[in-house]
Coordinates of N, CA and C in Angstrom, one line a residue:
X30 N -17.5 -47.2 13.7 CA -18.1 -46.3 12.6 C -18.9 -45.2 13.2
X31 N -19.6 -45.4 14.3 CA -20.4 -44.3 14.9 C -19.5 -43.3 15.5
X32 N -18.4 -43.7 16.0 CA -17.4 -42.7 16.6 C -16.9 -41.8 15.5
X33 N -16.6 -42.4 14.3 CA -16.1 -41.5 13.2 C -17.1 -40.5 12.8
X34 N -18.4 -41.0 12.7 CA -19.5 -40.1 12.3 C -19.7 -39.0 13.3
X35 N -19.6 -39.3 14.6 CA -19.7 -38.3 15.7 C -18.6 -37.3 15.6
X36 N -17.3 -37.8 15.4 CA -16.2 -36.9 15.3 C -16.3 -36.0 14.1
X37 N -16.8 -36.5 13.0 CA -17.0 -35.7 11.8 C -18.1 -34.6 12.0
X38 N -19.2 -35.0 12.7 CA -20.2 -34.0 13.0 C -19.7 -32.9 14.0
X39 N -18.9 -33.3 15.0 CA -18.3 -32.4 15.9 C -17.3 -31.4 15.1
X40 N -16.6 -32.0 14.2 CA -15.6 -31.2 13.5 C -16.4 -30.2 12.6
X41 N -17.5 -30.6 11.9 CA -18.2 -29.7 11.1 C -18.9 -28.6 12.0
X42 N -19.3 -28.9 13.2 CA -19.9 -27.9 14.1 C -18.8 -27.0 14.5
X43 N -17.6 -27.4 14.8 CA -16.5 -26.6 15.2 C -16.1 -25.7 14.1
X44 N -16.1 -26.2 12.9 CA -15.7 -25.4 11.7 C -16.8 -24.3 11.5
X45 N -18.0 -24.6 11.6 CA -19.1 -23.6 11.4 C -19.0 -22.6 12.5
X46 N -18.8 -23.0 13.7 CA -18.6 -22.0 14.8 C -17.4 -21.0 14.6
X47 N -16.3 -21.6 14.1 CA -15.2 -20.7 13.8 C -15.5 -19.7 12.6
X48 N -16.2 -20.2 11.6 CA -16.6 -19.3 10.5 C -17.5 -18.2 11.0
X49 N -18.5 -18.6 11.8 CA -19.4 -17.6 12.4 C -18.7 -16.5 13.2
X50 N -17.8 -17.0 14.1 CA -17.0 -16.1 14.9 C -16.2 -15.1 14.0
X51 N -15.6 -15.6 12.9 CA -14.8 -14.8 12.0 C -15.6 -13.8 11.3
X52 N -16.8 -14.2 10.9 CA -17.7 -13.2 10.3 C -18.2 -12.1 11.2
X53 N -18.5 -12.5 12.5 CA -18.9 -11.5 13.5 C -17.7 -10.6 13.8
X54 N -16.5 -11.1 13.8 CA -15.3 -10.3 14.1 C -15.1 -9.3 12.9
X55 N -15.3 -9.7 11.7 CA -15.2 -8.9 10.5 C -16.2 -7.8 10.5
X56 N -17.4 -8.1 10.9 CA -18.5 -7.1 10.9 C -18.2 -6.1 12.0
X57 N -17.8 -6.5 13.1 CA -17.4 -5.6 14.3 C -16.3 -4.7 13.8
X58 N -15.3 -5.2 13.2 CA -14.2 -4.4 12.8 C -14.6 -3.4 11.8
X59 N -15.4 -3.8 10.8 CA -15.9 -2.9 9.7 C -16.8 -1.9 10.3
X60 N -17.6 -2.2 11.3 CA -18.5 -1.3 11.9 C -17.8 -0.2 12.7
X61 N -16.7 -0.5 13.2 CA -15.9 0.5 14.0 C -15.1 1.4 13.1
X62 N -14.8 1.0 11.8 CA -14.0 1.8 10.9 C -14.9 3.0 10.4
X63 N -14.2 4.0 10.0 CA -14.8 5.3 9.6 C -15.2 5.2 8.1
X64 N -16.4 5.6 7.8 CA -16.8 5.6 6.4 C -15.9 6.5 5.6
X65 N -15.5 6.0 4.4 CA -14.6 6.7 3.5 C -15.4 7.9 2.9
X66 N -14.8 9.1 3.1 CA -15.3 10.3 2.4 C -14.2 10.9 1.6
X67 N -14.5 11.0 0.3 CA -13.4 11.5 -0.6 C -12.5 10.4 -1.1
X68 N -11.4 10.7 -1.6 CA -10.5 9.8 -2.2 C -9.6 9.1 -1.2
X69 N -9.0 8.0 -1.6 CA -8.0 7.3 -0.9 C -6.8 7.1 -1.8
X70 N -5.5 7.2 -1.3 CA -4.4 7.1 -2.2 C -4.4 5.8 -3.0
X71 N -4.9 4.7 -2.5 CA -4.9 3.4 -3.2 C -5.9 3.5 -4.4
X72 N -7.0 4.1 -4.2 CA -8.0 4.3 -5.3 C -7.5 5.2 -6.4
X73 N -6.8 6.3 -5.9 CA -6.3 7.2 -6.9 C -5.2 6.6 -7.7
X74 N -4.3 5.8 -7.0 CA -3.2 5.1 -7.7 C -3.7 4.1 -8.8
X75 N -4.9 3.5 -8.5 CA -5.5 2.6 -9.4 C -6.3 3.3 -10.5
X76 N -6.5 4.6 -10.4 CA -7.3 5.3 -11.3 C -8.8 5.1 -11.1
X77 N -9.2 4.7 -9.9 CA -10.6 4.4 -9.6 C -11.3 5.6 -9.0
X78 N -12.6 5.8 -9.3 CA -13.4 6.9 -8.7 C -14.1 6.3 -7.5
X79 N -14.8 7.2 -6.8 CA -15.6 6.8 -5.6 C -16.9 6.2 -6.0
X80 N -17.3 6.2 -7.3 CA -18.5 5.6 -7.8 C -18.6 4.2 -7.4
X81 N -19.6 3.8 -6.7 CA -19.8 2.4 -6.2 C -18.9 2.0 -5.1
X82 N -18.3 3.0 -4.4 CA -17.4 2.7 -3.3 C -18.1 3.1 -1.9
X83 N -19.4 3.1 -1.9 CA -20.1 3.5 -0.6 C -19.8 2.7 0.6
X84 N -19.4 1.4 0.4 CA -19.2 0.5 1.6 C -17.8 0.6 2.1
X85 N -16.9 1.3 1.5 CA -15.5 1.4 1.9 C -15.4 2.2 3.2
X86 N -14.4 1.8 4.0 CA -14.2 2.5 5.3 C -12.7 2.6 5.5
X87 N -12.4 3.4 6.5 CA -11.0 3.6 6.9 C -10.7 3.2 8.3
X88 N -9.5 2.6 8.5 CA -9.0 2.3 9.9 C -7.6 2.9 9.8
X89 N -7.5 4.2 10.3 CA -6.3 4.9 10.1 C -6.1 5.2 8.7
X90 N -5.0 4.7 8.1 CA -4.8 4.9 6.7 C -5.1 3.6 5.9
X91 N -5.6 2.6 6.6 CA -6.0 1.4 5.9 C -7.3 1.5 5.3
X92 N -7.5 1.1 4.0 CA -8.8 1.0 3.4 C -9.4 -0.3 3.8
X93 N -10.6 -0.3 4.3 CA -11.3 -1.5 4.7 C -12.4 -1.8 3.7
X94 N -12.3 -2.9 3.1 CA -13.2 -3.3 2.0 C -14.0 -4.6 2.5
X95 N -15.3 -4.5 2.5 CA -16.1 -5.6 2.9 C -16.2 -6.7 1.8
X96 N -16.2 -7.9 2.2 CA -16.3 -9.0 1.3 C -17.7 -9.6 1.5
X97 N -18.5 -9.6 0.5 CA -19.9 -10.1 0.5 C -20.1 -11.4 -0.1
X98 N -21.0 -12.2 0.5 CA -21.5 -13.5 -0.1 C -23.0 -13.3 -0.2
X99 N -23.5 -12.8 -1.3 CA -24.9 -12.5 -1.3 C -25.2 -11.3 -0.5
X100 N -26.1 -11.4 0.5 CA -26.4 -10.3 1.4 C -25.6 -10.4 2.7
X101 N -24.7 -11.3 2.8 CA -23.9 -11.5 4.0 C -22.5 -11.0 3.9
X102 N -22.1 -10.1 4.8 CA -20.7 -9.7 4.9 C -19.9 -10.9 5.6
X103 N -19.0 -11.5 4.9 CA -18.3 -12.7 5.4 C -16.9 -12.4 5.8
X104 N -16.4 -11.3 5.4 CA -15.0 -11.0 5.7 C -14.7 -9.5 5.3
X105 N -13.5 -9.0 5.7 CA -13.1 -7.7 5.2 C -11.7 -7.9 4.7
X106 N -11.3 -7.0 3.8 CA -9.9 -6.9 3.3 C -9.4 -5.6 3.7
X107 N -8.2 -5.5 4.1 CA -7.6 -4.2 4.4 C -6.5 -4.0 3.4
X108 N -6.4 -2.7 2.9 CA -5.4 -2.4 1.9 C -4.7 -1.1 2.4
X109 N -3.4 -1.2 2.4 CA -2.5 -0.1 2.8 C -2.4 0.9 1.6

């Protein structure tokens, strides 16, 4: 029984470590992307304005959208 509990604790720790690494990677990627200035074809096609889009960035032609959980950026989404 103690072995199972130890394995479960180790798995939870490994899962947490993987999530933290993914969040750091997303923040690093987002930080290197160029802030969006002006329109993007995706936004224009959807009929969206730049209002409220201050956190959007560009990686080449990809639109980089941060995913927030409260005050923490937990991921990014890229849109072609």
